[in-house]
CSV table of C-alpha atoms and ligand atoms in Angstrom, one decimal:
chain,number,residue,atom,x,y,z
A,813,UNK,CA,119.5,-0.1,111.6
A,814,UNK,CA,123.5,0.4,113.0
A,815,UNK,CA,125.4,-0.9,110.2
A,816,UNK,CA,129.4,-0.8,109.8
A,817,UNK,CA,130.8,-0.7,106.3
A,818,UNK,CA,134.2,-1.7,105.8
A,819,UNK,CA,135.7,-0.7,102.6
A,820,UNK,CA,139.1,0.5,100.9
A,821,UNK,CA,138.9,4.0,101.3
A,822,UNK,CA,141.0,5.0,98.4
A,823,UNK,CA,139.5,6.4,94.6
A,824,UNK,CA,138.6,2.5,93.4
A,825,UNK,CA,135.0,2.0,92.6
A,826,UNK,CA,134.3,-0.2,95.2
A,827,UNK,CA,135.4,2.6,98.2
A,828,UNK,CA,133.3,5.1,96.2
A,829,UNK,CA,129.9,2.9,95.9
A,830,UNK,CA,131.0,1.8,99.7
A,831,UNK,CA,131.0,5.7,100.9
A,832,UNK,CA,127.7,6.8,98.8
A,833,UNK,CA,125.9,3.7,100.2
A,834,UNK,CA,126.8,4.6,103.7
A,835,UNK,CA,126.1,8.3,103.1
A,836,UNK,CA,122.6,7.7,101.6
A,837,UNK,CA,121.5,5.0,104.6
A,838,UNK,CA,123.0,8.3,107.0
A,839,UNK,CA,120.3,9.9,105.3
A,840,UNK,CA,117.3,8.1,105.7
A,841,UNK,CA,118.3,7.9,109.0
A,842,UNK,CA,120.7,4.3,109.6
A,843,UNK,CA,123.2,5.1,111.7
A,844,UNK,CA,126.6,4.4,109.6
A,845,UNK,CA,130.3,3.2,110.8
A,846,UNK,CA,132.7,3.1,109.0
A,847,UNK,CA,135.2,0.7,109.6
A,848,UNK,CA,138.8,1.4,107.3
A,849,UNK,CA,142.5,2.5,107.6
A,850,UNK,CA,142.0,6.1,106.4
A,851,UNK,CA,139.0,8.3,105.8
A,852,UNK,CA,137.1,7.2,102.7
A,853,UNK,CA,137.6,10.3,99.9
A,854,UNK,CA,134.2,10.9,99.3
A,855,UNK,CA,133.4,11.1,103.4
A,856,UNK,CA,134.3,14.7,103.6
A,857,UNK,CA,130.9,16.1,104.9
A,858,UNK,CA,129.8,16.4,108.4
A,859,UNK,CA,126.4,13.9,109.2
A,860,UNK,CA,125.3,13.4,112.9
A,861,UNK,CA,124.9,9.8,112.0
A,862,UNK,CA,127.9,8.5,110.3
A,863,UNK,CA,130.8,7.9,112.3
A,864,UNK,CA,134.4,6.6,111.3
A,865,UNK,CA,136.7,4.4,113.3
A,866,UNK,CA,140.1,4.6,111.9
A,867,UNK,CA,141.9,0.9,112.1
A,868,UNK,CA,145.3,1.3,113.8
A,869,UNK,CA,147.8,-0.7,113.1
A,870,UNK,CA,151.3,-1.4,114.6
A,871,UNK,CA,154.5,-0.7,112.6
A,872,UNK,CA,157.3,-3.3,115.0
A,873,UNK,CA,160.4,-4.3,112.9
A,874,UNK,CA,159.8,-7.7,113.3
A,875,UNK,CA,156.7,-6.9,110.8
A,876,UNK,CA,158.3,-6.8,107.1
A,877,UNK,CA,154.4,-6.7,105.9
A,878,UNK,CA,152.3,-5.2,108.9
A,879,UNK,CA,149.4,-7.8,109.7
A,880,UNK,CA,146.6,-5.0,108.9
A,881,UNK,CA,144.3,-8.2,108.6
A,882,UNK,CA,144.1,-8.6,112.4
A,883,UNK,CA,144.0,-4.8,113.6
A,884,UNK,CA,141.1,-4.2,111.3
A,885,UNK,CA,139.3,-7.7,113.2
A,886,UNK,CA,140.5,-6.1,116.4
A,887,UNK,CA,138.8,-2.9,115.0
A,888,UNK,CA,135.8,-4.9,114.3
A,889,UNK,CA,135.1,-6.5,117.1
A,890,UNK,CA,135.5,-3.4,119.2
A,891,UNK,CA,132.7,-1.7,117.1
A,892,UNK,CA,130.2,-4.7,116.6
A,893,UNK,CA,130.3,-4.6,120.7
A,894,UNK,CA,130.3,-1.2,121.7
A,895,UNK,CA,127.9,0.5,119.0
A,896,UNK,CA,126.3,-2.6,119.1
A,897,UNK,CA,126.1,-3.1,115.3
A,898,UNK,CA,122.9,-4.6,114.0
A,899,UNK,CA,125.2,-5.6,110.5
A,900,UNK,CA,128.6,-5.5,109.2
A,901,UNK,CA,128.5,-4.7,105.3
A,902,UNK,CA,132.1,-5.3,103.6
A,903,UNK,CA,133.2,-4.3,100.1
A,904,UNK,CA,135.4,-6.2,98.4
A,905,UNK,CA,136.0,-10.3,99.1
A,906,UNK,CA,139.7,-9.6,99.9
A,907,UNK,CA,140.7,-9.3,102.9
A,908,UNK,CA,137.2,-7.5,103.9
A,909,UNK,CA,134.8,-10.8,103.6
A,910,UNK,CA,137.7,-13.4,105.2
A,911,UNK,CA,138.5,-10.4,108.4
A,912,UNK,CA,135.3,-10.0,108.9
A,913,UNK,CA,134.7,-14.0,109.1
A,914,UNK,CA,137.3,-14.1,112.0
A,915,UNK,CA,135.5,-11.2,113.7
A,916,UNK,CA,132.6,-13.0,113.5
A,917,UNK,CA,134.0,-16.4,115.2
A,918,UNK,CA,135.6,-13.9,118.0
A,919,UNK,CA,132.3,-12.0,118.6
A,920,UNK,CA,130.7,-15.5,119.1
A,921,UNK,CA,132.8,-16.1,122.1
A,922,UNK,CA,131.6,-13.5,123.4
A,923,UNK,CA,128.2,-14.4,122.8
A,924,UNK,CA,127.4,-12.1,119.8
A,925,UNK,CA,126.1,-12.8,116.5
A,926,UNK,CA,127.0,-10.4,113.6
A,927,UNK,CA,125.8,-11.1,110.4
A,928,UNK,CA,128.0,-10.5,107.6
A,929,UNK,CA,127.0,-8.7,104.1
A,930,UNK,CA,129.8,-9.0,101.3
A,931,UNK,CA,129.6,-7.0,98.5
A,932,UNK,CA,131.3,-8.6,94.9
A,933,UNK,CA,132.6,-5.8,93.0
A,934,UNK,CA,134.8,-7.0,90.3
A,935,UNK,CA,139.0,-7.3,90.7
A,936,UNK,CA,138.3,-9.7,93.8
A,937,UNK,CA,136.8,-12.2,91.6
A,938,UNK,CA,137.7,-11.8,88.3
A,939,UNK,CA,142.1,-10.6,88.8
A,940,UNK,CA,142.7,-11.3,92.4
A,941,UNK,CA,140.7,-13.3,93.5
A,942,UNK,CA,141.3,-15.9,91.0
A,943,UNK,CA,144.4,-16.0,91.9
A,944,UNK,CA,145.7,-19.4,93.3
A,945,UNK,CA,147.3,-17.4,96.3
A,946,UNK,CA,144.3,-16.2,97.4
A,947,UNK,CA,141.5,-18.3,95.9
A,948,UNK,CA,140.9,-21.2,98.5
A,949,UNK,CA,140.2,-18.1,101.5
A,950,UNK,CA,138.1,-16.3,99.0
A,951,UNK,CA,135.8,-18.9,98.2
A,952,UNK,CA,135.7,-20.0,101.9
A,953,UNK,CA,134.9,-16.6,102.6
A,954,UNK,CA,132.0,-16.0,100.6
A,955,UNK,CA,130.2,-19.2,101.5
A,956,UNK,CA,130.5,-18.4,105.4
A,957,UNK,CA,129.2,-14.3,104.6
A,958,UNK,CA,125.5,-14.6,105.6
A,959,UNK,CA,124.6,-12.5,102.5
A,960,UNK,CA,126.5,-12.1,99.3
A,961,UNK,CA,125.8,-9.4,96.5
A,962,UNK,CA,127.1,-8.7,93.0
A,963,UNK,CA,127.6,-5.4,91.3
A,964,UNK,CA,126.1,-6.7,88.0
A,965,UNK,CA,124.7,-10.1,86.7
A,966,UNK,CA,127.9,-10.8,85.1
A,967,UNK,CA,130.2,-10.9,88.2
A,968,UNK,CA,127.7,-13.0,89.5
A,969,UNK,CA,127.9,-15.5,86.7
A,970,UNK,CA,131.9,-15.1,87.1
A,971,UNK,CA,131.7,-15.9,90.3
A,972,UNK,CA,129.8,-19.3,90.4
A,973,UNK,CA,132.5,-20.0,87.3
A,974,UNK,CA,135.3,-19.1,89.4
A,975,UNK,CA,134.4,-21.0,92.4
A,976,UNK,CA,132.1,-23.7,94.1
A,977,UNK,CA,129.8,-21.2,95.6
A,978,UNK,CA,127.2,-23.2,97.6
A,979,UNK,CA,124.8,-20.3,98.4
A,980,UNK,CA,122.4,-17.5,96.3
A,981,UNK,CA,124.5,-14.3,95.3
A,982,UNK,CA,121.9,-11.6,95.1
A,983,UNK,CA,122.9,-8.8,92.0
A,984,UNK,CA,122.5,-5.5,93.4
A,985,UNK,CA,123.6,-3.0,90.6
A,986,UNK,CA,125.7,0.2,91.3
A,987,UNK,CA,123.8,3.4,91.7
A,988,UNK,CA,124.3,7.0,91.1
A,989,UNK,CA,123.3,10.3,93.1
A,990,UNK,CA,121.6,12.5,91.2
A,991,UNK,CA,121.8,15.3,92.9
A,992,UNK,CA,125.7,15.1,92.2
A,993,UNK,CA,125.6,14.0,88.9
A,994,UNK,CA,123.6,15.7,86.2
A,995,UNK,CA,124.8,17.9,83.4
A,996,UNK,CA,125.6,21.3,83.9
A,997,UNK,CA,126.6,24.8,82.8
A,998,UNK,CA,130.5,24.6,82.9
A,999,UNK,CA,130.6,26.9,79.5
A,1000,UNK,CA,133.6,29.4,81.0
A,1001,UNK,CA,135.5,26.1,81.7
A,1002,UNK,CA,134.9,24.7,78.5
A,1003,UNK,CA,136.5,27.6,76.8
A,1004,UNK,CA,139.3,27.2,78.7
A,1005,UNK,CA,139.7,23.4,77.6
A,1006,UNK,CA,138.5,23.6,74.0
A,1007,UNK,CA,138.7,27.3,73.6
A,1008,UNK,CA,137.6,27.0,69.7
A,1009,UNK,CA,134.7,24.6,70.4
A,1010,UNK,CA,136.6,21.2,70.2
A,1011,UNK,CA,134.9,18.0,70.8
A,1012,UNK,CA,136.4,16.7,74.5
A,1013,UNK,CA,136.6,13.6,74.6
A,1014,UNK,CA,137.0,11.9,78.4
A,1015,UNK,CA,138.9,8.8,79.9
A,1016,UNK,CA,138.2,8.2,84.3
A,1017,UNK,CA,139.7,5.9,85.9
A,1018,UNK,CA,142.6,4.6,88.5
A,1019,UNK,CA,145.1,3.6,85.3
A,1020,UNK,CA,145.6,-0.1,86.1
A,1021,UNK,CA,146.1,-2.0,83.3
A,1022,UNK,CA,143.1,-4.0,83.1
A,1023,UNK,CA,142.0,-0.3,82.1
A,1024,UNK,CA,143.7,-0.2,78.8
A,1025,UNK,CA,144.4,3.9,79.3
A,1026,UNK,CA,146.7,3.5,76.1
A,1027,UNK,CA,143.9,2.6,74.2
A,1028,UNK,CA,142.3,5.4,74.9
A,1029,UNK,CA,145.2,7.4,74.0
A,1030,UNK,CA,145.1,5.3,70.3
A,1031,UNK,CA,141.3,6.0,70.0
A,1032,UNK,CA,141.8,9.4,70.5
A,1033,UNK,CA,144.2,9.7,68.1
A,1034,UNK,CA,142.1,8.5,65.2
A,1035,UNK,CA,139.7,10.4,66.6
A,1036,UNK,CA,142.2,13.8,66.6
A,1037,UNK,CA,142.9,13.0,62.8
A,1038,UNK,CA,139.6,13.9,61.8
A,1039,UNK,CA,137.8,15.9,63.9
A,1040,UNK,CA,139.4,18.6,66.0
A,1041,UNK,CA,139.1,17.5,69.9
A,1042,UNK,CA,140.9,17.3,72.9
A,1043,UNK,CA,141.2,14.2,75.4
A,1044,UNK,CA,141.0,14.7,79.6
A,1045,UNK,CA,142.7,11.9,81.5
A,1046,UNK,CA,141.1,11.6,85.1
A,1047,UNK,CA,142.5,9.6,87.6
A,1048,UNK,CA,146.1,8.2,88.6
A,1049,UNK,CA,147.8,4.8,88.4
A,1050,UNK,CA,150.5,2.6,87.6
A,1051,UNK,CA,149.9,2.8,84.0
A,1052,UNK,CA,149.9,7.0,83.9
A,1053,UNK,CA,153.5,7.5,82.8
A,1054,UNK,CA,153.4,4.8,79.6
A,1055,UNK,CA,150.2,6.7,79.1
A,1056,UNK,CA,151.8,10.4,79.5
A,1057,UNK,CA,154.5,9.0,77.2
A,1058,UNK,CA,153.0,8.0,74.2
A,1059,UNK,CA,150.6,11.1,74.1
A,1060,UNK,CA,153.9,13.1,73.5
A,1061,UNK,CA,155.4,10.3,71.2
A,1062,UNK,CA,152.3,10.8,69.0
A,1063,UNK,CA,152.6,14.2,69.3
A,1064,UNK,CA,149.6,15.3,71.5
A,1065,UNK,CA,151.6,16.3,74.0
A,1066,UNK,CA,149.3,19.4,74.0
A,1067,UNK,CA,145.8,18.0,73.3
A,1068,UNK,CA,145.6,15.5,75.5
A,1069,UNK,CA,145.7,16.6,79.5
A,1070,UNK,CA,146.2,14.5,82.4
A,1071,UNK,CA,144.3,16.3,85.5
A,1072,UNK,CA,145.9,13.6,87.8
A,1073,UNK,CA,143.3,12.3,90.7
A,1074,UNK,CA,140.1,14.6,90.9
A,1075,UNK,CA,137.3,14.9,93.6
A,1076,UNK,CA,134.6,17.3,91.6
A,1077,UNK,CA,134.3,15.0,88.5
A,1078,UNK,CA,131.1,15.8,88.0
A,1079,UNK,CA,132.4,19.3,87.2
A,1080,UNK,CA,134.7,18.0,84.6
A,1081,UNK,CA,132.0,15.3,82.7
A,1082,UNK,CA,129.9,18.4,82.5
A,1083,UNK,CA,131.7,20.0,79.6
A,1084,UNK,CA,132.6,16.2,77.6
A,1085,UNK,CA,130.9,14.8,74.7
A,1086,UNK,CA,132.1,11.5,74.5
A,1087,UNK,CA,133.5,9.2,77.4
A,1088,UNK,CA,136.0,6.3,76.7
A,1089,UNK,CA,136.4,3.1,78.4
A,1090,UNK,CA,138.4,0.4,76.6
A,1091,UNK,CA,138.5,-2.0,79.3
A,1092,UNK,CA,139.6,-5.3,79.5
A,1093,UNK,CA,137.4,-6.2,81.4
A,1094,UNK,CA,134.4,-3.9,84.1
A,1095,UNK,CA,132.3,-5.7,86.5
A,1096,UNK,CA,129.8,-2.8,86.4
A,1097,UNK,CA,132.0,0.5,84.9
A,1098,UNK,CA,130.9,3.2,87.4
A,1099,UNK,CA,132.6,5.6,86.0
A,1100,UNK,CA,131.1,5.2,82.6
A,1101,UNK,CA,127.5,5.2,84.9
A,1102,UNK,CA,128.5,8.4,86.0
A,1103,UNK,CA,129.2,9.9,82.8
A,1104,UNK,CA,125.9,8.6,81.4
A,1105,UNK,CA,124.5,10.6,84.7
A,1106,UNK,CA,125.7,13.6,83.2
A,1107,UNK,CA,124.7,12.7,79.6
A,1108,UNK,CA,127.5,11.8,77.8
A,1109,UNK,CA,127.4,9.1,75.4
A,1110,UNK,CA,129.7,5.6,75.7
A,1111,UNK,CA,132.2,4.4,73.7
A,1112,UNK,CA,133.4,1.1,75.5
A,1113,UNK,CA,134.3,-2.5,75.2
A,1114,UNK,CA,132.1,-5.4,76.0
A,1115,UNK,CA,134.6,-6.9,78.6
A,1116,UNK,CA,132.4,-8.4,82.0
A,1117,UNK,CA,128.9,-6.7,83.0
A,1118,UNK,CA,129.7,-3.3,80.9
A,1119,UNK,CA,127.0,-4.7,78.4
A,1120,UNK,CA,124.3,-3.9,81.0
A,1121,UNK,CA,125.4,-0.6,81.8
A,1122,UNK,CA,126.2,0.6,78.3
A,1123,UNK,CA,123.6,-0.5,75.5
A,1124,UNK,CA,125.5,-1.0,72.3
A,1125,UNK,CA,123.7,1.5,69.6
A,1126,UNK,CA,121.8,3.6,72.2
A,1127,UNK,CA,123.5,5.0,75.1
A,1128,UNK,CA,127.4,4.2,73.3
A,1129,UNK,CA,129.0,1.9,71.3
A,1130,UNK,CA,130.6,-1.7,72.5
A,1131,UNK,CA,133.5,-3.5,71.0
A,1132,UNK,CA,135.8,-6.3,71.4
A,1133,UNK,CA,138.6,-5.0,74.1
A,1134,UNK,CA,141.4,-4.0,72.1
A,1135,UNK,CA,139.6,-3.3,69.1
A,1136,UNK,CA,140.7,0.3,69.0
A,1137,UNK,CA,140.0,0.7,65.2
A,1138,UNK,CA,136.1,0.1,65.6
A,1139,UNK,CA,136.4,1.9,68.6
A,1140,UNK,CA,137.6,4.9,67.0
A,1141,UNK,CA,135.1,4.2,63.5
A,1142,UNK,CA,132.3,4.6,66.5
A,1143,UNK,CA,133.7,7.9,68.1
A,1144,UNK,CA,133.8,9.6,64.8
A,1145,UNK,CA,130.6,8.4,63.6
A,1146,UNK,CA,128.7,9.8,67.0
A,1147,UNK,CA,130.8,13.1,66.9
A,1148,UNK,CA,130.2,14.3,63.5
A,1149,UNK,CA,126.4,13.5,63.7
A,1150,UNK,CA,125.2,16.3,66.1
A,1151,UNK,CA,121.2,14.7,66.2
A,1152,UNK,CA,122.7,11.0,66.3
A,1153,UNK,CA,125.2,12.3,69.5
A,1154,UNK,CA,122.3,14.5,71.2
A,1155,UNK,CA,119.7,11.3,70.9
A,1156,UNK,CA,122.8,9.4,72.5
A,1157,UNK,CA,123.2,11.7,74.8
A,1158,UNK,CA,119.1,11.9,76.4
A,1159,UNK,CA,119.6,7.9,76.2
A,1160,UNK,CA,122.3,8.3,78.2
A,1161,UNK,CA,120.3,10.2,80.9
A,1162,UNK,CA,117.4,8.1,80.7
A,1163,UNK,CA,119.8,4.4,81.1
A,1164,UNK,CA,121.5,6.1,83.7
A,1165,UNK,CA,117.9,6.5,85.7
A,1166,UNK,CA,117.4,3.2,86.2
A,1167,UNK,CA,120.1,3.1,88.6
A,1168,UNK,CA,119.3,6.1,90.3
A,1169,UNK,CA,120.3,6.0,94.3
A,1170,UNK,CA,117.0,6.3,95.3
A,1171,UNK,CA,116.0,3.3,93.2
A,1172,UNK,CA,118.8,0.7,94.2
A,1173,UNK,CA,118.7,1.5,98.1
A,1174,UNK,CA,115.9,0.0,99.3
A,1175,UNK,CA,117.2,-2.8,97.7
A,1176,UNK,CA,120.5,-3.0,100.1
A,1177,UNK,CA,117.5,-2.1,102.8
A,1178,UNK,CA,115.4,-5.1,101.8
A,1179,UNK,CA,118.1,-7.3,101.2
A,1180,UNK,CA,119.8,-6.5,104.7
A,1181,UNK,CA,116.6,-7.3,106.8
A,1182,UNK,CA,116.2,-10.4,105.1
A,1183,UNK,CA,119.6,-11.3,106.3
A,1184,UNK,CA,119.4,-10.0,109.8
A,1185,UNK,CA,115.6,-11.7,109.9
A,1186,UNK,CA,117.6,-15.2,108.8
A,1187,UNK,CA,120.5,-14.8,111.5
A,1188,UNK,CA,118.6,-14.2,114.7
A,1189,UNK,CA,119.3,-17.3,117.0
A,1190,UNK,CA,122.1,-18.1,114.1
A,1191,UNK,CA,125.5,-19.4,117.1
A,1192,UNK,CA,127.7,-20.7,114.4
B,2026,LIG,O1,138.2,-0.6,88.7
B,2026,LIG,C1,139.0,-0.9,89.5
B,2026,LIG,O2,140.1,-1.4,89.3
B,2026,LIG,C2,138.6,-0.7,91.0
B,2026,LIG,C3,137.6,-1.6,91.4
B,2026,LIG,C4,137.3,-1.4,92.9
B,2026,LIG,O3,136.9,-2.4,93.5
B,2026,LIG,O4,137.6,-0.4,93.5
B,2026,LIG,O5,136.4,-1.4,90.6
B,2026,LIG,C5,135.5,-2.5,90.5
B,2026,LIG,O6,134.4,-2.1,91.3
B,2026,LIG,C6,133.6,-1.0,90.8
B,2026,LIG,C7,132.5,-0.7,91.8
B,2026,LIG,O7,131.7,-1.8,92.0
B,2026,LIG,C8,133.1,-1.4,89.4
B,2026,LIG,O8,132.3,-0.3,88.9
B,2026,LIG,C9,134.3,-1.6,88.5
B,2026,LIG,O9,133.8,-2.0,87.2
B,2026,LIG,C10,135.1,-2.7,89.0
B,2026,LIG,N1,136.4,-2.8,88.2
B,2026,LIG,C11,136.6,-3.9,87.5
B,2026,LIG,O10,135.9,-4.8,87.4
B,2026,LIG,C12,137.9,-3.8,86.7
């Protein structure tokens, strides 16, 4: 198949699962286009068959917010025609899903039919798109995609909630590449980090605030009372300086460290023991996926779909968002049991399985026949 994926190309979730999904149908041999205004962070890696068309945009002073919305349709329609696209895929309802609608209408007068796959993935149903300024085009959006897909049963639920959704939204779960993530020997780096064998203790993510960073902070704290540990802060965000801030109010200036935005992560999980994510709320909670890849236990909250990704008692522990007492009872508890936190850990490995890449790809395969099989002689 020719397929174009139009994503945000930035260090959000959605961009990341857009860019591995593209990579692996490169690799079984789809040919992939990317469609977005820069190049997508984890597309760093030469493949005959992926290709990447930059959306150009005009900066005129008249413009006090430049109309991206039509250059990337512009961008769209060139693509669908000339690499004559079998499918568009989009990630993320806003803009992506309502763009590619008016792409759509355009490549009909020109006697083409593209059909239209958009991809749910949490903030542009649950934050966003919610939103009375955007909701009316969001919900229009997603009934005129040919195919719609959820990250996890509970966005899916969210969504019929949110909206009058008048066609089937198909749950397609987040994946992870093995070959990427998986534990490994990182002991010289450990040494560095937690030179007299502290526990490390790890928070990932883009530090918005539906992320709750300074909970993660507080837990770590508790956690830093009794056992000695450190804390790595991945990622970058509006929420990074409150977060720098009251580390050195509390005094851990020096045991906790923010490494800022990071593209081997893997390489960093690989010497953690315990990864926190104190959400408000996670449609999926790739990044806790990731960390389960490279078997580290889960202490979370039970905001949106992180309940089927992280299995309270097994692979973590889930609590009420904001509960950063319990939160903290459950990090100590795992930590100072070494067989409790190394069955955690092997139940880590094994949940993480079931959403291996190989596992969840044929089911984007399947799921986009289906909708290219239901759009042939489709003119409106
Ligand atoms: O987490 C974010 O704020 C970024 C956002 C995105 O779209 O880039 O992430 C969402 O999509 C990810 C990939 O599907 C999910 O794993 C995240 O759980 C989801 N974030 C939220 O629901 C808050």
């Amino acid at each position: 198949m020719k397929i174009g994926i139009v994503c945000y190309p930035t260090y959000g979730g959605s961009g990341v699962v857009a860019t591995e999904l593209g990579l692996g149908l490169a690799r079984k041999g789809h040919e992939v286009h990317f469609i977005t205004y820069r190049r997508p962070v984890r597309l760093s890696v030469f493949s005959p068959n992926v290709f990447y068309h930059e959306v150009d945009g005009e900066d005129y002073p008249l413009f006090e917010f430049p109309p991206y919305d039509t250059a990337l349709a512009s961008k769209i329609v060139d693509v669908v025609q000339y690499q004559n696209l079998d499918l568009l895929h989009v990630h993320y309802a806003i803009p992506h899903a309502t763009v590619a609608y008016m792409a759509k209408k355009i490549l009909l007068t020109k006697g083409r039919y593209i059909p239209v796959v958009t991809t749910l993935h949490g903030t542009d149903i649950t934050l966003v798109g919610n939103n009375r300024a955007f909701s009316p085009v969001v919900e229009f959006s997603i009934n005129k995609s040919d195919g719609v897909t959820a990250v996890s049963q509970n966005l899916k639920e969210e969504t019929m909630r949110t909206f009058h959704i008048e066609r089937d939204i198909q749950v397609i779960y987040n994946f992870i590449d093995f070959h990427r993530f998986k534990k490994t020997n990182k002991e010289h780096f450990k040494k560095i980090i937690a030179p007299d064998g502290e526990r490390i203790l790890v928070h990932m993510s883009n530090f918005r605030k539906v992320k709750r960073v300074e909970d993660a902070i507080l837990i770590f704290q508790k956690v830093h009372a009794q056992i000695p540990s450190r804390l790595l802060m991945i990622g970058d965000g509006p929420e990074r300086q409150n977060a720098e801030q009251l580390s050195r109010a509390l005094g851990l200036g020096d045991e906790i460290r923010f490494l800022g935005k990071q593209d081997a992560v893997e390489e960093l999980l690989a010497i953690c023991d315990l990864f926190l994510m104190p959400s408000e709320t996670e449609s999926f909670g790739l990044a806790a996926l990731e960390a389960m890849a490279c078997e580290i236990p889960v202490i979370s909250s039970n905001g949106g779909g992180l309940p089927e990704v992280n299995i309270h008692g097994v692979t973590g522990f889930l609590s009420d968002p904001g509960n950063v007492d319990e939160m903290a009872a459950y990090a100590i508890q795992l930590l100072e049991n070494e067989e409790m936190l190394q069955q955690f850990r092997a139940n880590a490995l094994e949940q993480a399985k079931r959403f291996d890449l190989d596992t969840i790809l044929p089911d984007y395969e399947r799921y986009y026949e289906t909708v290219i099989a239901r759009s042939v002689n489709k003119v409106e």
